[in-house]
Amino acid sequence: MGINVMAVSKVSDDVDVIADEVKIFSKKYDYVLTTGGIGPTHDDKTYEGVAKAFDDDLHCHPQLAQFILKFYKTSDPNHPALKLACIPTTAKLTYGFDPVNKKKAVYPAVSVKNVFMFPGVPELCERLFNFTKDQLFIGDAKSHTRELYLSVNESLIVGQLNDAVTRYPNVSFGSYPKFFHSYYQVKITMESNLENYVEEALQYLKKSIPRESHVDYDANPFSDKLIKMNKLNFKVLTDTISHLETTLKQYDPSDVFIYFDGGKNSTVLLHIVSALYEKLFPNSRVSAVYVETNPKVNSYVEKSIVNYNVKLLRLSEKNFMNFAKCCSGICIVKGIRKSDLRASAISKSVEGLPIVNPLADWTYHDVWKTIRALYLPYCDLYDKGHTFICDSESFPNPNLRTIGPHLDTVYYKKAYELEDEALEYDKI
């Protein structure tokens, strides 16, 4: 974006402290971004602090209030969530653009002068920032950026990176190691106001670093989903998309529920259904049923809700069965592979329910081939040797156990590296 980060400050939940810091930063810098302190609880004081910084008062913004009451399905004028609608009187609302759903964002960024206030939850902060950055931060000079993702440790490319820094003084380089990422180990960024310089720097690094270390990583796998899936030309995937599209057309979008458990099958399924909803029902959100089977999966499920804008219904196993039996006209989309050793037991447990199973003909390797080719996020347990996770008794698979470079170090390969899918449910 061409904006340099000049200072970072961490402040307490104190109105006076927030106001003083905002006042100083607002005078000193072109843009001031705040994160956190926006919510319904007693310690959410960002709006109040920013208002005080500019000798302003708070008021209940009618547009925000209407949205919040609708979101929380209440008409209570004293509902605590309405604190989110109490913003400075001089605040500006900026509705960005949602590139995934290809429409105006439903919730705005709130700003006063050059101070822009974002939520503290990382996923929500990133989401709102990406929606509104083009409207909020408009600079005179256009910055050109490039990124290079690598599968090797940062220490192995220091020499090439230092050479590039020396060779291209008009380019700003950044190196960001990732110790526990599913797809790469280091990201190198290049930024310059001169596009030819930054492109030359990228090509120089690509030539300097062995090709086998490059990762063609997609940092935004949630955009253009159908286009990307069709480009893969995986027969099992294209057949599933076609059959599922025909099925979905037979239902009202509000009557379709994905059985989402955070596992690899439901990860693929959610991505496919989300893509088809964008095509068939662009004004509808995907609905999912979540039956918790492994608490360690919860954080991934929460991220998926944000990434796919899912309406999630949390149920116990018993309540799920009652829900599926009692709600007439619904369709539950669940991924059960026939090649799965537990397929017979799973199918029997849902016998008689309105289940559609688009992944019946998929194999273990089909699932992982698709996930990895699309660079989809998945539960990190799979990167720790677990080959199935929707079970509270899930453990790393002994067939993935290996010895590290130091003979006394034992670790587990990633789930997609399992060669024989018949060993998927092996335990230590």
GROMACS .gro file of C-alpha atoms in nm:
model
  428
    1MET     CA    1   0.000   0.000   0.000
    2GLY     CA    2   0.300   0.230   0.023
    3ILE     CA    3   0.237   0.324   0.386
    4ASN     CA    4   0.526   0.294   0.630
    5VAL     CA    5   0.460   0.186   0.989
    6MET     CA    6   0.626   0.455   1.202
    7ALA     CA    7   0.519   0.360   1.555
    8VAL     CA    8   0.326   0.101   1.754
    9SER     CA    9   0.181   0.175   2.098
   10LYS     CA   10   0.007  -0.051   2.348
   11VAL     CA   11  -0.223   0.124   2.595
   12SER     CA   12  -0.443   0.021   2.886
   13ASP     CA   13  -0.824   0.024   2.892
   14ASP     CA   14  -0.828   0.378   3.028
   15VAL     CA   15  -1.018   0.655   2.852
   16ASP     CA   16  -0.767   0.927   2.942
   17VAL     CA   17  -0.467   0.718   2.834
   18ILE     CA   18  -0.633   0.630   2.504
   19ALA     CA   19  -0.730   0.993   2.443
   20ASP     CA   20  -0.380   1.125   2.512
   21GLU     CA   21  -0.210   0.872   2.285
   22VAL     CA   22  -0.461   0.919   2.002
   23LYS     CA   23  -0.423   1.297   2.019
   24ILE     CA   24  -0.042   1.273   1.993
   25PHE     CA   25  -0.044   1.015   1.714
   26SER     CA   26  -0.314   1.197   1.517
   27LYS     CA   27  -0.103   1.514   1.502
   28LYS     CA   28   0.223   1.332   1.432
   29TYR     CA   29   0.121   1.075   1.168
   30ASP     CA   30  -0.091   1.063   0.853
   31TYR     CA   31  -0.291   0.760   0.961
   32VAL     CA   32  -0.365   0.617   1.304
   33LEU     CA   33  -0.510   0.267   1.336
   34THR     CA   34  -0.651   0.138   1.663
   35THR     CA   35  -0.738  -0.226   1.730
   36GLY     CA   36  -0.940  -0.359   2.020
   37GLY     CA   37  -1.155  -0.193   2.281
   38ILE     CA   38  -1.465  -0.215   2.061
   39GLY     CA   39  -1.741  -0.427   2.206
   40PRO     CA   40  -2.025  -0.454   2.458
   41THR     CA   41  -1.826  -0.500   2.780
   42HIS     CA   42  -1.714  -0.254   3.048
   43ASP     CA   43  -1.352  -0.248   2.931
   44ASP     CA   44  -1.433  -0.157   2.569
   45LYS     CA   45  -1.338   0.211   2.575
   46THR     CA   46  -1.185   0.293   2.236
   47TYR     CA   47  -1.479   0.495   2.102
   48GLU     CA   48  -1.499   0.693   2.425
   49GLY     CA   49  -1.123   0.756   2.427
   50VAL     CA   50  -1.115   0.871   2.065
   51ALA     CA   51  -1.414   1.098   2.124
   52LYS     CA   52  -1.233   1.259   2.417
   53ALA     CA   53  -0.916   1.305   2.209
   54PHE     CA   54  -1.113   1.531   1.974
   55ASP     CA   55  -1.337   1.697   2.237
   56ASP     CA   56  -1.631   1.502   2.101
   57ASP     CA   57  -1.921   1.312   2.258
   58LEU     CA   58  -2.071   0.972   2.190
   59HIS     CA   59  -2.412   0.912   2.036
   60CYS     CA   60  -2.605   0.604   1.933
   61HIS     CA   61  -2.575   0.592   1.555
   62PRO     CA   62  -2.917   0.481   1.419
   63GLN     CA   63  -2.773   0.288   1.124
   64LEU     CA   64  -2.538   0.088   1.344
   65ALA     CA   65  -2.806   0.037   1.607
   66GLN     CA   66  -3.045  -0.104   1.348
   67PHE     CA   67  -2.782  -0.349   1.223
   68ILE     CA   68  -2.686  -0.463   1.575
   69LEU     CA   69  -3.046  -0.521   1.686
   70LYS     CA   70  -3.108  -0.724   1.373
   71PHE     CA   71  -2.785  -0.921   1.415
   72TYR     CA   72  -2.864  -1.010   1.777
   73LYS     CA   73  -3.232  -1.071   1.692
   74THR     CA   74  -3.363  -0.839   1.961
   75SER     CA   75  -3.568  -0.523   1.995
   76ASP     CA   76  -3.442  -0.448   2.345
   77PRO     CA   77  -3.328  -0.082   2.350
   78ASN     CA   78  -3.108  -0.163   2.649
   79HIS     CA   79  -2.931  -0.461   2.494
   80PRO     CA   80  -2.559  -0.446   2.592
   81ALA     CA   81  -2.447  -0.498   2.232
   82LEU     CA   82  -2.582  -0.153   2.146
   83LYS     CA   83  -2.265  -0.016   2.302
   84LEU     CA   84  -2.111  -0.102   1.962
   85ALA     CA   85  -2.336   0.164   1.808
   86CYS     CA   86  -2.225   0.437   2.049
   87ILE     CA   87  -1.962   0.618   1.844
   88PRO     CA   88  -1.826   0.976   1.833
   89THR     CA   89  -2.072   1.224   1.681
   90THR     CA   90  -1.815   1.327   1.417
   91ALA     CA   91  -1.738   0.967   1.319
   92LYS     CA   92  -1.755   0.858   0.959
   93LEU     CA   93  -1.882   0.516   0.848
   94THR     CA   94  -1.706   0.354   0.552
   95TYR     CA   95  -1.862   0.045   0.399
   96GLY     CA   96  -1.601  -0.146   0.207
   97PHE     CA   97  -1.631  -0.413  -0.058
   98ASP     CA   98  -1.642  -0.785   0.019
   99PRO     CA   99  -1.433  -0.948  -0.259
  100VAL     CA  100  -1.544  -1.299  -0.163
  101ASN     CA  101  -1.919  -1.234  -0.184
  102LYS     CA  102  -1.859  -0.959  -0.443
  103LYS     CA  103  -2.084  -0.703  -0.278
  104LYS     CA  104  -2.085  -0.413  -0.035
  105ALA     CA  105  -1.966  -0.513   0.313
  106VAL     CA  106  -2.243  -0.538   0.570
  107TYR     CA  107  -2.048  -0.368   0.850
  108PRO     CA  108  -1.853  -0.042   0.825
  109ALA     CA  109  -1.520   0.086   0.945
  110VAL     CA  110  -1.556   0.372   1.194
  111SER     CA  111  -1.316   0.667   1.174
  112VAL     CA  112  -1.271   1.016   1.317
  113LYS     CA  113  -1.044   1.244   1.113
  114ASN     CA  114  -0.731   1.034   1.048
  115VAL     CA  115  -0.801   0.778   1.322
  116PHE     CA  116  -0.943   0.446   1.205
  117MET     CA  117  -1.086   0.207   1.463
  118PHE     CA  118  -1.078  -0.170   1.404
  119PRO     CA  119  -1.188  -0.467   1.616
  120GLY     CA  120  -0.932  -0.650   1.826
  121VAL     CA  121  -1.018  -1.005   1.714
  122PRO     CA  122  -0.744  -1.075   1.455
  123GLU     CA  123  -0.972  -1.243   1.200
  124LEU     CA  124  -1.232  -0.965   1.219
  125CYS     CA  125  -0.967  -0.692   1.212
  126GLU     CA  126  -0.804  -0.838   0.901
  127ARG     CA  127  -1.140  -0.892   0.733
  128LEU     CA  128  -1.259  -0.534   0.790
  129PHE     CA  129  -0.921  -0.389   0.693
  130ASN     CA  130  -0.918  -0.578   0.363
  131PHE     CA  131  -1.274  -0.467   0.290
  132THR     CA  132  -1.205  -0.096   0.345
  133LYS     CA  133  -0.835  -0.031   0.282
  134ASP     CA  134  -0.884   0.096  -0.075
  135GLN     CA  135  -1.136   0.359   0.040
  136LEU     CA  136  -0.964   0.460   0.362
  137PHE     CA  137  -0.598   0.480   0.270
  138ILE     CA  138  -0.546   0.668  -0.053
  139GLY     CA  139  -0.192   0.785  -0.110
  140ASP     CA  140  -0.049   1.006  -0.383
  141ALA     CA  141   0.226   0.761  -0.473
  142LYS     CA  142   0.130   0.413  -0.586
  143SER     CA  143   0.333   0.141  -0.423
  144HIS     CA  144   0.412  -0.180  -0.609
  145THR     CA  145   0.462  -0.500  -0.414
  146ARG     CA  146   0.570  -0.854  -0.485
  147GLU     CA  147   0.586  -1.160  -0.262
  148LEU     CA  148   0.793  -1.476  -0.279
  149TYR     CA  149   0.705  -1.779  -0.067
  150LEU     CA  150   0.967  -2.040   0.012
  151SER     CA  151   0.967  -2.388   0.164
  152VAL     CA  152   1.310  -2.355   0.326
  153ASN     CA  153   1.433  -2.206   0.651
  154GLU     CA  154   1.512  -1.834   0.644
  155SER     CA  155   1.874  -1.900   0.740
  156LEU     CA  156   1.932  -2.081   0.410
  157ILE     CA  157   1.850  -1.781   0.191
  158VAL     CA  158   2.014  -1.500   0.390
  159GLY     CA  159   2.299  -1.468   0.139
  160GLN     CA  160   2.071  -1.434  -0.163
  161LEU     CA  161   1.848  -1.189   0.022
  162ASN     CA  162   2.141  -0.970   0.129
  163ASP     CA  163   2.269  -0.965  -0.229
  164ALA     CA  164   1.927  -0.851  -0.351
  165VAL     CA  165   1.909  -0.576  -0.087
  166THR     CA  166   2.247  -0.444  -0.203
  167ARG     CA  167   2.164  -0.473  -0.572
  168TYR     CA  168   1.824  -0.299  -0.548
  169PRO     CA  169   1.853  -0.002  -0.305
  170ASN     CA  170   1.522   0.145  -0.426
  171VAL     CA  171   1.333  -0.164  -0.314
  172SER     CA  172   1.224  -0.225   0.045
  173PHE     CA  173   1.265  -0.592   0.140
  174GLY     CA  174   1.100  -0.781   0.423
  175SER     CA  175   1.157  -1.138   0.541
  176TYR     CA  176   0.894  -1.311   0.753
  177PRO     CA  177   0.964  -1.665   0.880
  178LYS     CA  178   0.674  -1.895   0.961
  179PHE     CA  179   0.765  -2.179   1.191
  180PHE     CA  180   0.432  -2.361   1.184
  181HIS     CA  181   0.271  -2.280   0.850
  182SER     CA  182   0.104  -2.551   0.645
  183TYR     CA  183   0.250  -2.437   0.313
  184TYR     CA  184   0.566  -2.228   0.346
  185GLN     CA  185   0.848  -2.144   0.587
  186VAL     CA  186   0.935  -1.789   0.488
  187LYS     CA  187   0.771  -1.504   0.297
  188ILE     CA  188   0.985  -1.239   0.131
  189THR     CA  189   0.818  -0.909   0.042
  190MET     CA  190   0.944  -0.644  -0.199
  191GLU     CA  191   0.800  -0.293  -0.222
  192SER     CA  192   0.885   0.012  -0.433
  193ASN     CA  193   0.721   0.308  -0.603
  194LEU     CA  194   0.892   0.191  -0.923
  195GLU     CA  195   0.728  -0.121  -1.062
  196ASN     CA  196   1.017  -0.223  -1.287
  197TYR     CA  197   1.256  -0.223  -0.989
  198VAL     CA  198   1.038  -0.443  -0.774
  199GLU     CA  199   0.976  -0.685  -1.061
  200GLU     CA  200   1.349  -0.707  -1.134
  201ALA     CA  201   1.416  -0.775  -0.767
  202LEU     CA  202   1.160  -1.056  -0.766
  203GLN     CA  203   1.308  -1.218  -1.076
  204TYR     CA  204   1.660  -1.187  -0.933
  205LEU     CA  205   1.558  -1.368  -0.615
  206LYS     CA  206   1.374  -1.636  -0.811
  207LYS     CA  207   1.688  -1.707  -1.012
  208SER     CA  208   1.913  -1.694  -0.705
  209ILE     CA  209   1.706  -1.934  -0.495
  210PRO     CA  210   1.662  -2.293  -0.625
  211ARG     CA  211   1.325  -2.348  -0.793
  212GLU     CA  212   1.241  -2.646  -0.571
  213SER     CA  213   1.227  -2.406  -0.276
  214HIS     CA  214   0.960  -2.185  -0.437
  215VAL     CA  215   0.597  -2.220  -0.328
  216ASP     CA  216   0.325  -2.093  -0.562
  217TYR     CA  217   0.121  -2.001  -0.258
  218ASP     CA  218  -0.225  -1.846  -0.290
  219ALA     CA  219  -0.260  -1.598  -0.005
  220ASN     CA  220  -0.632  -1.555  -0.078
  221PRO     CA  221  -0.780  -1.898  -0.152
  222PHE     CA  222  -1.131  -1.767  -0.080
  223SER     CA  223  -1.157  -1.556  -0.395
  224ASP     CA  224  -1.267  -1.694  -0.734
  225LYS     CA  225  -1.318  -2.039  -0.583
  226LEU     CA  226  -1.496  -2.202  -0.876
  227ILE     CA  227  -1.248  -2.068  -1.131
  228LYS     CA  228  -0.954  -2.202  -0.933
  229MET     CA  229  -1.115  -2.541  -0.876
  230ASN     CA  230  -1.202  -2.584  -1.242
  231LYS     CA  231  -0.846  -2.494  -1.342
  232LEU     CA  232  -0.716  -2.789  -1.140
  233ASN     CA  233  -0.896  -3.025  -1.377
  234PHE     CA  234  -0.936  -3.294  -1.108
  235LYS     CA  235  -1.210  -3.522  -1.238
  236VAL     CA  236  -1.338  -3.623  -0.896
  237LEU     CA  237  -1.360  -3.254  -0.801
  238THR     CA  238  -1.532  -3.134  -1.119
  239ASP     CA  239  -1.779  -3.425  -1.104
  240THR     CA  240  -1.862  -3.339  -0.743
  241ILE     CA  241  -1.916  -2.972  -0.825
  242SER     CA  242  -2.149  -3.063  -1.111
  243HIS     CA  243  -2.356  -3.314  -0.911
  244LEU     CA  244  -2.375  -3.091  -0.605
  245GLU     CA  245  -2.485  -2.793  -0.813
  246THR     CA  246  -2.775  -2.999  -0.949
  247THR     CA  247  -2.869  -3.102  -0.596
  248LEU     CA  248  -2.854  -2.752  -0.448
  249LYS     CA  249  -3.086  -2.617  -0.717
  250GLN     CA  250  -3.359  -2.840  -0.577
  251TYR     CA  251  -3.357  -2.666  -0.237
  252ASP     CA  252  -3.412  -2.327  -0.088
  253PRO     CA  253  -3.066  -2.207   0.024
  254SER     CA  254  -3.189  -2.168   0.383
  255ASP     CA  255  -3.278  -2.540   0.394
  256VAL     CA  256  -2.926  -2.665   0.317
  257PHE     CA  257  -2.685  -2.739   0.603
  258ILE     CA  258  -2.326  -2.860   0.582
  259TYR     CA  259  -2.223  -3.108   0.848
  260PHE     CA  260  -1.900  -2.932   0.942
  261ASP     CA  261  -1.677  -3.100   1.198
  262GLY     CA  262  -1.348  -2.930   1.115
  263GLY     CA  263  -1.206  -3.243   0.953
  264LYS     CA  264  -1.045  -3.268   0.611
  265ASN     CA  265  -1.359  -3.398   0.436
  266SER     CA  266  -1.579  -3.118   0.565
  267THR     CA  267  -1.306  -2.863   0.487
  268VAL     CA  268  -1.320  -2.956   0.118
  269LEU     CA  269  -1.698  -2.975   0.128
  270LEU     CA  270  -1.738  -2.630   0.283
  271HIS     CA  271  -1.515  -2.479   0.016
  272ILE     CA  272  -1.714  -2.639  -0.267
  273VAL     CA  273  -2.054  -2.548  -0.123
  274SER     CA  274  -1.940  -2.192  -0.052
  275ALA     CA  275  -1.828  -2.156  -0.414
  276LEU     CA  276  -2.162  -2.285  -0.542
  277TYR     CA  277  -2.355  -2.052  -0.312
  278GLU     CA  278  -2.166  -1.757  -0.460
  279LYS     CA  279  -2.283  -1.872  -0.803
  280LEU     CA  280  -2.637  -1.990  -0.728
  281PHE     CA  281  -2.738  -1.791  -0.419
  282PRO     CA  282  -2.518  -1.479  -0.405
  283ASN     CA  283  -2.736  -1.313  -0.142
  284SER     CA  284  -2.745  -1.612   0.094
  285ARG     CA  285  -2.499  -1.732   0.355
  286VAL     CA  286  -2.390  -2.092   0.388
  287SER     CA  287  -2.541  -2.267   0.691
  288ALA     CA  288  -2.355  -2.537   0.880
  289VAL     CA  289  -2.417  -2.771   1.171
  290TYR     CA  290  -2.125  -2.825   1.408
  291VAL     CA  291  -2.122  -3.121   1.644
  292GLU     CA  292  -1.811  -3.097   1.859
  293THR     CA  293  -1.616  -3.424   1.867
  294ASN     CA  294  -1.271  -3.289   1.951
  295PRO     CA  295  -1.224  -2.962   2.146
  296LYS     CA  296  -0.883  -2.914   1.983
  297VAL     CA  297  -1.062  -2.842   1.655
  298ASN     CA  298  -1.266  -2.549   1.789
  299SER     CA  299  -1.018  -2.273   1.703
  300TYR     CA  300  -1.003  -2.389   1.340
  301VAL     CA  301  -1.383  -2.401   1.325
  302GLU     CA  302  -1.404  -2.043   1.452
  303LYS     CA  303  -1.163  -1.925   1.180
  304SER     CA  304  -1.363  -2.110   0.914
  305ILE     CA  305  -1.682  -1.934   1.024
  306VAL     CA  306  -1.512  -1.602   0.950
  307ASN     CA  307  -1.337  -1.711   0.629
  308TYR     CA  308  -1.657  -1.844   0.473
  309ASN     CA  309  -1.908  -1.615   0.646
  310VAL     CA  310  -2.094  -1.920   0.778
  311LYS     CA  311  -2.410  -1.928   0.985
  312LEU     CA  312  -2.318  -2.196   1.238
  313LEU     CA  313  -2.561  -2.404   1.439
  314ARG     CA  314  -2.388  -2.576   1.733
  315LEU     CA  315  -2.557  -2.897   1.844
  316SER     CA  316  -2.486  -3.199   2.057
  317GLU     CA  317  -2.491  -3.536   1.879
  318LYS     CA  318  -2.835  -3.611   2.025
  319ASN     CA  319  -2.977  -3.272   1.927
  320PHE     CA  320  -2.831  -3.306   1.579
  321MET     CA  321  -3.019  -3.633   1.528
  322ASN     CA  322  -3.341  -3.471   1.651
  323PHE     CA  323  -3.281  -3.168   1.429
  324ALA     CA  324  -3.223  -3.383   1.120
  325LYS     CA  325  -3.529  -3.600   1.186
  326CYS     CA  326  -3.775  -3.327   1.283
  327CYS     CA  327  -3.699  -3.051   1.032
  328SER     CA  328  -3.883  -3.141   0.715
  329GLY     CA  329  -3.756  -3.033   0.375
  330ILE     CA  330  -3.396  -2.978   0.477
  331CYS     CA  331  -3.083  -3.117   0.317
  332ILE     CA  332  -2.770  -3.205   0.517
  333VAL     CA  333  -2.451  -3.222   0.313
  334LYS     CA  334  -2.199  -3.457   0.472
  335GLY     CA  335  -1.874  -3.596   0.335
  336ILE     CA  336  -1.842  -3.973   0.383
  337ARG     CA  337  -1.581  -4.142   0.163
  338LYS     CA  338  -1.659  -4.502   0.066
  339SER     CA  339  -1.286  -4.572   0.092
  340ASP     CA  340  -1.294  -4.461   0.456
  341LEU     CA  341  -1.263  -4.764   0.684
  342ARG     CA  342  -1.529  -4.610   0.909
  343ALA     CA  343  -1.768  -4.531   0.623
  344SER     CA  344  -2.005  -4.819   0.697
  345ALA     CA  345  -2.043  -4.726   1.064
  346ILE     CA  346  -2.083  -4.355   0.984
  347SER     CA  347  -2.343  -4.425   0.714
  348LYS     CA  348  -2.537  -4.651   0.949
  349SER     CA  349  -2.541  -4.384   1.221
  350VAL     CA  350  -2.714  -4.136   0.988
  351GLU     CA  351  -2.938  -4.386   0.813
  352GLY     CA  352  -3.281  -4.240   0.743
  353LEU     CA  353  -3.164  -3.880   0.771
  354PRO     CA  354  -3.187  -3.633   0.478
  355ILE     CA  355  -2.816  -3.672   0.398
  356VAL     CA  356  -2.649  -3.587   0.067
  357ASN     CA  357  -2.298  -3.732   0.033
  358PRO     CA  358  -2.098  -3.567  -0.249
  359LEU     CA  359  -1.761  -3.715  -0.145
  360ALA     CA  360  -1.859  -4.083  -0.166
  361ASP     CA  361  -1.615  -4.160  -0.449
  362TRP     CA  362  -1.326  -3.960  -0.309
  363THR     CA  363  -1.014  -4.117  -0.161
  364TYR     CA  364  -0.797  -3.996   0.125
  365HIS     CA  365  -0.544  -3.873  -0.129
  366ASP     CA  366  -0.811  -3.698  -0.340
  367VAL     CA  367  -0.905  -3.492  -0.036
  368TRP     CA  368  -0.549  -3.390   0.044
  369LYS     CA  369  -0.458  -3.330  -0.320
  370THR     CA  370  -0.747  -3.083  -0.346
  371ILE     CA  371  -0.678  -2.908  -0.014
  372ARG     CA  372  -0.309  -2.865  -0.090
  373ALA     CA  373  -0.358  -2.760  -0.453
  374LEU     CA  374  -0.600  -2.485  -0.348
  375TYR     CA  375  -0.388  -2.382  -0.046
  376LEU     CA  376  -0.687  -2.412   0.184
  377PRO     CA  377  -0.636  -2.356   0.558
  378TYR     CA  378  -0.699  -2.670   0.761
  379CYS     CA  379  -0.681  -2.781   1.124
  380ASP     CA  380  -0.321  -2.773   1.245
  381LEU     CA  381  -0.351  -3.118   1.406
  382TYR     CA  382  -0.305  -3.260   1.057
  383ASP     CA  383   0.040  -3.101   1.046
  384LYS     CA  384   0.129  -3.276   1.371
  385GLY     CA  385   0.083  -3.629   1.244
  386HIS     CA  386  -0.291  -3.673   1.304
  387THR     CA  387  -0.464  -3.836   1.006
  388PHE     CA  388  -0.812  -3.816   1.157
  389ILE     CA  389  -0.919  -3.556   1.411
  390CYS     CA  390  -1.295  -3.585   1.459
  391ASP     CA  391  -1.250  -3.802   1.763
  392SER     CA  392  -1.156  -3.707   2.118
  393GLU     CA  393  -0.918  -4.006   2.110
  394SER     CA  394  -0.726  -3.870   1.812
  395PHE     CA  395  -0.349  -3.923   1.827
  396PRO     CA  396  -0.061  -3.887   1.580
  397ASN     CA  397  -0.044  -4.172   1.332
  398PRO     CA  398   0.252  -4.403   1.411
  399ASN     CA  399   0.310  -4.455   1.038
  400LEU     CA  400   0.411  -4.088   1.012
  401ARG     CA  401   0.663  -4.111   1.294
  402THR     CA  402   1.013  -4.022   1.183
  403ILE     CA  403   1.353  -3.921   1.317
  404GLY     CA  404   1.473  -3.563   1.279
  405PRO     CA  405   1.817  -3.443   1.168
  406HIS     CA  406   1.934  -3.499   1.525
  407LEU     CA  407   1.899  -3.867   1.607
  408ASP     CA  408   1.738  -3.797   1.943
  409THR     CA  409   1.456  -3.592   1.785
  410VAL     CA  410   1.130  -3.768   1.700
  411TYR     CA  411   0.858  -3.591   1.506
  412TYR     CA  412   0.564  -3.672   1.281
  413LYS     CA  413   0.519  -3.600   0.914
  414LYS     CA  414   0.207  -3.419   0.796
  415ALA     CA  415  -0.117  -3.606   0.732
  416TYR     CA  416  -0.105  -3.558   0.355
  417GLU     CA  417   0.225  -3.751   0.348
  418LEU     CA  418   0.060  -4.078   0.454
  419GLU     CA  419   0.116  -4.318   0.165
  420ASP     CA  420  -0.134  -4.594   0.242
  421GLU     CA  421  -0.481  -4.462   0.321
  422ALA     CA  422  -0.572  -4.797   0.475
  423LEU     CA  423  -0.355  -4.682   0.767
  424GLU     CA  424  -0.558  -4.363   0.824
  425TYR     CA  425  -0.699  -4.478   1.159
  426ASP     CA  426  -0.385  -4.635   1.304
  427LYS     CA  427  -0.308  -4.511   1.657
  428ILE     CA  428  -0.002  -4.505   1.877
   0.00000   0.00000   0.00000
